[in-house]
PDB file of C-alpha atoms in Angstrom:
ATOM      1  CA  UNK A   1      16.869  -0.155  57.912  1.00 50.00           C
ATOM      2  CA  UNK A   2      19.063   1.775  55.431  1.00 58.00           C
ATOM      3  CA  UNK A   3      21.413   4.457  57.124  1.00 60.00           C
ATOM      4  CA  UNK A   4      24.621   3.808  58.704  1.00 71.00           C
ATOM      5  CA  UNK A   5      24.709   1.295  61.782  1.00 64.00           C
ATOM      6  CA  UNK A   6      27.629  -0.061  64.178  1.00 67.00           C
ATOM      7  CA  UNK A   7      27.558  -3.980  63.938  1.00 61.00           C
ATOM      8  CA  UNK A   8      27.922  -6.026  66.946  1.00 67.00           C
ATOM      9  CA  UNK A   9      31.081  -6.866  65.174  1.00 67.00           C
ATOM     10  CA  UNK A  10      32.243  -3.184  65.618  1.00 73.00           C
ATOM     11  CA  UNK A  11      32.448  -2.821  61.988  1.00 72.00           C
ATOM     12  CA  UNK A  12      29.436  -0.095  60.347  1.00 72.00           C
ATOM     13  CA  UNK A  13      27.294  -0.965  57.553  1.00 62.00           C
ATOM     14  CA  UNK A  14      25.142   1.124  54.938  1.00 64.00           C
ATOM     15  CA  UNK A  15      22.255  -0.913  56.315  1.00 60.00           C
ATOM     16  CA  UNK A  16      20.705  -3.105  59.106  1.00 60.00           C
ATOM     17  CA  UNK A  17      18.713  -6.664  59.044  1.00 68.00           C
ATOM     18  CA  UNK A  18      16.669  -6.504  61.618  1.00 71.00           C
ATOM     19  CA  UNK A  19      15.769 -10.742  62.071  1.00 77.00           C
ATOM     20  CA  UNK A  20      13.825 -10.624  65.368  1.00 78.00           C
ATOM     21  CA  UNK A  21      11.850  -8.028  63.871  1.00 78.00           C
ATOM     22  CA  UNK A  22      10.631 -11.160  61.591  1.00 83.00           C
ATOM     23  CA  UNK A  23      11.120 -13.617  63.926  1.00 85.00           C
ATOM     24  CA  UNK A  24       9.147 -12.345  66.642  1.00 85.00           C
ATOM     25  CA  UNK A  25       5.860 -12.193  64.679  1.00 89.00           C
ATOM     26  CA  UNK A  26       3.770 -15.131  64.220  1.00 90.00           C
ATOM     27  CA  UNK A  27       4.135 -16.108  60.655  1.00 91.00           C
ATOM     28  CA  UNK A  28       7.750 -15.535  60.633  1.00 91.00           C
ATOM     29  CA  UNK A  29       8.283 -17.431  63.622  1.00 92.00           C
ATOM     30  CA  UNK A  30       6.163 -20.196  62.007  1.00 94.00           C
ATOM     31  CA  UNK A  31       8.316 -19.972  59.354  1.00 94.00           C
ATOM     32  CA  UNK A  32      11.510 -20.274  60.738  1.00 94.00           C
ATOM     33  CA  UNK A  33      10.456 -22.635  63.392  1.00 95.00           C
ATOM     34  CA  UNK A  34       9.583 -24.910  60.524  1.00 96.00           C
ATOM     35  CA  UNK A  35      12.796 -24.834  58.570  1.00 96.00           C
ATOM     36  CA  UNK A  36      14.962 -24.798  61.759  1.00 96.00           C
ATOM     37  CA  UNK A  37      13.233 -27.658  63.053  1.00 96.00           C
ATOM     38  CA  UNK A  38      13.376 -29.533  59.646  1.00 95.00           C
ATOM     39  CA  UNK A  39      17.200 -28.969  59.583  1.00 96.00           C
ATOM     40  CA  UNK A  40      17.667 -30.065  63.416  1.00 96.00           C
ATOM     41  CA  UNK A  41      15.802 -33.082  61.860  1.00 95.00           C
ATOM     42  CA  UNK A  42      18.337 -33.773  59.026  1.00 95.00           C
ATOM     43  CA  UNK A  43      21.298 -33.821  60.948  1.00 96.00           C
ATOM     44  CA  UNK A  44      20.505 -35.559  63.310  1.00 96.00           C
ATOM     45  CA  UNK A  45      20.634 -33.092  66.164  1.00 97.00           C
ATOM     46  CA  UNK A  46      19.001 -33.650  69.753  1.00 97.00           C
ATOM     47  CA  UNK A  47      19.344 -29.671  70.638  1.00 97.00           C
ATOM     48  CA  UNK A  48      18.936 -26.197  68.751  1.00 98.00           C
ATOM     49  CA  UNK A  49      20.305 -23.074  70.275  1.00 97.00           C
ATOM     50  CA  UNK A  50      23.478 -20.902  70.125  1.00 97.00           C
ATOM     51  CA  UNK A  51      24.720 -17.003  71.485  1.00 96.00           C
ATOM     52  CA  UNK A  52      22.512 -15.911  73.299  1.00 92.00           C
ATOM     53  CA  UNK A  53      19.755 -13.285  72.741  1.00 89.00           C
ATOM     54  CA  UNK A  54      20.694 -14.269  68.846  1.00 90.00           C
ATOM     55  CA  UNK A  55      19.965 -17.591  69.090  1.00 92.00           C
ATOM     56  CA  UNK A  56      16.516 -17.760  71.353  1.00 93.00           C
ATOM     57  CA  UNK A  57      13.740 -16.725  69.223  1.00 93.00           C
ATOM     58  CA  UNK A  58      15.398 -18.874  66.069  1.00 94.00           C
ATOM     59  CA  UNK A  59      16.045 -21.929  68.980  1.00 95.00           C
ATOM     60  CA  UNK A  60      12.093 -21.257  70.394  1.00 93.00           C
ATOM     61  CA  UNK A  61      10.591 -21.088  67.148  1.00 94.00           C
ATOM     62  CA  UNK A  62      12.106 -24.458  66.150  1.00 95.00           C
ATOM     63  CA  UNK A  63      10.576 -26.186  69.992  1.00 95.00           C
ATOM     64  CA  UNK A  64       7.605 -25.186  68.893  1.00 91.00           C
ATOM     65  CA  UNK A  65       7.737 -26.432  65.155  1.00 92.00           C
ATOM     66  CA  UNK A  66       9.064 -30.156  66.435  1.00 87.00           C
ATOM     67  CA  UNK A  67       6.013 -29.975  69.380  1.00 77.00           C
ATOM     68  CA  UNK A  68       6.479 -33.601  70.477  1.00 72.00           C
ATOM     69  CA  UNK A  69       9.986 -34.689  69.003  1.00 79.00           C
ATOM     70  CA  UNK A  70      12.482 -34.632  71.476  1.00 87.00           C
ATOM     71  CA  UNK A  71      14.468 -31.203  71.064  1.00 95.00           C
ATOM     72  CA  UNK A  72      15.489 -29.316  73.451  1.00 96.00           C
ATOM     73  CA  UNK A  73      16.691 -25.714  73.400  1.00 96.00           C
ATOM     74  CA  UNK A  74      19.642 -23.947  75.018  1.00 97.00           C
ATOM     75  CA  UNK A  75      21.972 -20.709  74.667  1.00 96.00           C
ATOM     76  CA  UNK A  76      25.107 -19.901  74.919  1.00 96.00           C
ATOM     77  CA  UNK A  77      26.107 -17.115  77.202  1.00 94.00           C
ATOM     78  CA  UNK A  78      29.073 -14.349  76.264  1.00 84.00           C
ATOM     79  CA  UNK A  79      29.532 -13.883  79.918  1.00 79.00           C
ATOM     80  CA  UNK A  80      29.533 -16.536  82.890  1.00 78.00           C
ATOM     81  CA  UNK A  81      27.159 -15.563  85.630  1.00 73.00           C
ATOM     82  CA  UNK A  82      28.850 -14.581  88.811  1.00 71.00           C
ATOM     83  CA  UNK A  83      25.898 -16.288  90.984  1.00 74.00           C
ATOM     84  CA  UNK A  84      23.743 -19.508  90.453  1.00 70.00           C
ATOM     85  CA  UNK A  85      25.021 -22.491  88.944  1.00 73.00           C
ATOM     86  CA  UNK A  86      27.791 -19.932  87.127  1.00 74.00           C
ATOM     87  CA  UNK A  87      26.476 -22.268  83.570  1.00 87.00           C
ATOM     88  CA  UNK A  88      28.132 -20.945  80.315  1.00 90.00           C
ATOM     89  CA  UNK A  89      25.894 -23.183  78.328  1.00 94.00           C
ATOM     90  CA  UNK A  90      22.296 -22.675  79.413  1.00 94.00           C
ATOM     91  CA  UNK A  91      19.767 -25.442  78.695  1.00 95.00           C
ATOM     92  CA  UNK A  92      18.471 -29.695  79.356  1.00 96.00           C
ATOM     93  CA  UNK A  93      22.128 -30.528  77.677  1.00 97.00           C
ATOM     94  CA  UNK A  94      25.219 -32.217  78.720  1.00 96.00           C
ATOM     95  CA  UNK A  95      28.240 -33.353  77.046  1.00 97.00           C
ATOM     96  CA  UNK A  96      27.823 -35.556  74.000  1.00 97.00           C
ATOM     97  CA  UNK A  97      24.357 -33.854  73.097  1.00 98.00           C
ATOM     98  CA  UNK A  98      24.442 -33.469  68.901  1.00 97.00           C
ATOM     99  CA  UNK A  99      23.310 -29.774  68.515  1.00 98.00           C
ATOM    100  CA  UNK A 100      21.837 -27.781  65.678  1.00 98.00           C
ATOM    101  CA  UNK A 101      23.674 -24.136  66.220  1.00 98.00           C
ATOM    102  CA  UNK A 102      21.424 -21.279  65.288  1.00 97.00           C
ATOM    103  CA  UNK A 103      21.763 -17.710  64.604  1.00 95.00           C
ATOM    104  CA  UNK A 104      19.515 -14.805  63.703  1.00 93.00           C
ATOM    105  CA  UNK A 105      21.788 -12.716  61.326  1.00 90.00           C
ATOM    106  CA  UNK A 106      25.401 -13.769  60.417  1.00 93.00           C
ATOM    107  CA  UNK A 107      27.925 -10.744  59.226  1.00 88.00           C
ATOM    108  CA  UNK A 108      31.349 -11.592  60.636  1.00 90.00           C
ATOM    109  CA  UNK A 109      30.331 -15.047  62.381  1.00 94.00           C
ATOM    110  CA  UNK A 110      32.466 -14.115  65.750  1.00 94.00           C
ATOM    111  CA  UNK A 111      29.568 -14.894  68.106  1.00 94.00           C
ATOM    112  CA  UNK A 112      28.488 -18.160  66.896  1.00 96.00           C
ATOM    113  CA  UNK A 113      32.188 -19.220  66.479  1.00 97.00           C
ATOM    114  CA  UNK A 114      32.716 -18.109  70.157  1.00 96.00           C
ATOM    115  CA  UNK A 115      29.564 -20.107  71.193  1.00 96.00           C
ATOM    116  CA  UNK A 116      30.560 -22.866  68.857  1.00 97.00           C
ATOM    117  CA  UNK A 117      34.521 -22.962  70.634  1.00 96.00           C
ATOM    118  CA  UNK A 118      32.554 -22.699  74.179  1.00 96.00           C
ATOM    119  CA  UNK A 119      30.054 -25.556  73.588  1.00 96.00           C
ATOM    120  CA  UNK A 120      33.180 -27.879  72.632  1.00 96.00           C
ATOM    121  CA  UNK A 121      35.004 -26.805  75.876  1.00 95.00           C
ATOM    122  CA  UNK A 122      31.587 -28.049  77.541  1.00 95.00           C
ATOM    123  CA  UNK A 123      31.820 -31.518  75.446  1.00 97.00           C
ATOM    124  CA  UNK A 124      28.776 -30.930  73.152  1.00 98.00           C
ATOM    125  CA  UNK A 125      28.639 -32.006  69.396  1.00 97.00           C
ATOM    126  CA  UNK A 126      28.069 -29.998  66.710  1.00 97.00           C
ATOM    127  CA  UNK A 127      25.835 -31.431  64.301  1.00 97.00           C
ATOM    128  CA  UNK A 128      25.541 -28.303  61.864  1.00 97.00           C
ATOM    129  CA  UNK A 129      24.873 -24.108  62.029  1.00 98.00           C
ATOM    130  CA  UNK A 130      22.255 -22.339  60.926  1.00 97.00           C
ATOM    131  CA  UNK A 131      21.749 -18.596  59.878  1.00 96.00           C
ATOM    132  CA  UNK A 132      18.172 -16.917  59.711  1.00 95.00           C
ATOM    133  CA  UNK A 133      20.238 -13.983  57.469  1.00 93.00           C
ATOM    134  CA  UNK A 134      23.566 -14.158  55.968  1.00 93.00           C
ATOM    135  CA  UNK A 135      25.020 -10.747  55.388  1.00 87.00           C
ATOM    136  CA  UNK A 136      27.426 -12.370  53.149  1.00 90.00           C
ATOM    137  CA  UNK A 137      30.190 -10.584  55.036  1.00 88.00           C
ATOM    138  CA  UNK A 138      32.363 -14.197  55.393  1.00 92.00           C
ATOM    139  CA  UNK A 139      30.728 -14.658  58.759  1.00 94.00           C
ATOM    140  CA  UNK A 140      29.345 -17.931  56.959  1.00 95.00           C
ATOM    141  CA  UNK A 141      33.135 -19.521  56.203  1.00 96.00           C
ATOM    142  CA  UNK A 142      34.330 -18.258  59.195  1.00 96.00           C
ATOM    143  CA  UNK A 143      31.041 -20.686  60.776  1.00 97.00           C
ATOM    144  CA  UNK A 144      31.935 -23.130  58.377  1.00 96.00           C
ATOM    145  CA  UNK A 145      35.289 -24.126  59.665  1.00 96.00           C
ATOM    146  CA  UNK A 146      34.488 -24.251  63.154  1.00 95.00           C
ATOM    147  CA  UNK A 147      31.619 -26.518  62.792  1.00 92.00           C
ATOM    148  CA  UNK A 148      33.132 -29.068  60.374  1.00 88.00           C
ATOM    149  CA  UNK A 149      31.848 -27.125  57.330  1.00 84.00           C
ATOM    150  CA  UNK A 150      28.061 -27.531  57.636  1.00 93.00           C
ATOM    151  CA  UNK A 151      26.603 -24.040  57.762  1.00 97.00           C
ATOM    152  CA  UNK A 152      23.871 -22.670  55.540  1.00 96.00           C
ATOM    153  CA  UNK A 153      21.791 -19.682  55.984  1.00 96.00           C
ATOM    154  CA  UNK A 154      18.006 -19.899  54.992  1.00 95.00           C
ATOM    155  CA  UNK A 155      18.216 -16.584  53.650  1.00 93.00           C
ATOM    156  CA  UNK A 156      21.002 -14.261  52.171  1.00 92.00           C
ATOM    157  CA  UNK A 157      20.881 -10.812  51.777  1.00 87.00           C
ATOM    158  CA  UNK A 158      20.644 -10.552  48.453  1.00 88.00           C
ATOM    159  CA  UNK A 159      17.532 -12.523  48.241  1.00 88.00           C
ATOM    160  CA  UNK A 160      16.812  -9.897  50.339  1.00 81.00           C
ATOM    161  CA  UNK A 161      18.249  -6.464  49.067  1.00 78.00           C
ATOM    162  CA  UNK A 162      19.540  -6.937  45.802  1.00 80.00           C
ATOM    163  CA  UNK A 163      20.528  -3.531  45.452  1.00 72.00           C
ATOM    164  CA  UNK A 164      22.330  -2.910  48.879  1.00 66.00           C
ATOM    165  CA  UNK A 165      24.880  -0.440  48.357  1.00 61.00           C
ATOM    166  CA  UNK A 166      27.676  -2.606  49.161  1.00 64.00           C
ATOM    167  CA  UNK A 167      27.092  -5.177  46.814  1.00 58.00           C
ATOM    168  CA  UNK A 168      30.474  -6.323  45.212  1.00 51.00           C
ATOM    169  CA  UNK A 169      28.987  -7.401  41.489  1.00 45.00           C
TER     170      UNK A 169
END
């Protein structure tokens, strides 16, 4: 969408990437499930998931891809739950699982560096992070140092939107 948006970050932008827009079709969950579930596969990583809401379709879609490897999904919450088993990490993990962090659309990186700080706290490994969309707004370095310096995004958005307004050529 082009038109000025507030970020989750707080910050506003001259445009919005929509990834669950993508994601939540079939061909673009296909898609992603694919090269999610290919990356979970070359790290080494038993579990794929990360914030929550941000992280579930990309974390689904990659279950689905590795149908009958064992990977198992989970979130991350922002907010423990005052009832239940009060769980910040949601999922079939437990400390010492190797996890594949994923992410729809990366600007600033805060969430997945929160998740990524909160999953060490509950003694799980991080294997490597993945982006759906990189804004290119140094969310991926900010990813990069809290998860040992293996992030990539499958797509940026200038593969995207070459000509977005804010480009810095």
């Amino acid at each position: 969408m082009i038109g000025e948006v507030t970020l989750s970050s707080g910050r506003t932008a001259s445009y919005y990437v929509d990834a669950r827009r993508a994601l939540l079709r079939p061909p673009g969950f296909r898609a992603a499930g694919e090269l999610i579930a290919a990356a979970a596969g070359e790290v080494g990583a038993d579990a794929v998931g990360g914030p929550a809401t941000a992280a579930i379709p990309p974390s689904c879609a990659a279950l689905g891809a590795a149908a009958g490897a064992d990977l198992v999904g989970f979130f991350v919450r922002s907010e423990r739950k005052s009832h239940g088993l009060q769980r910040w990490v949601e999922g079939p993990v437990e400390a010492g699982t190797r996890c594949l962090v994923v992410e729809d659309t990366v600007t600033t990186g805060g969430s997945t560096v929160r998740a990524i700080e909160r999953m060490r706290e509950e003694g799980l490994e991080i294997a490597a992070a993945v982006a759906v969309v990189d804004r290119l707004a140094g969310g991926g370095d900010a990813i990069a140092a809290v998860a040992g310096g293996s992030y990539r995004a499958l797509v940026t958005i200038d593969e995207i939107y070459p000509g977005r307004p804010d480009r810095a050529d």
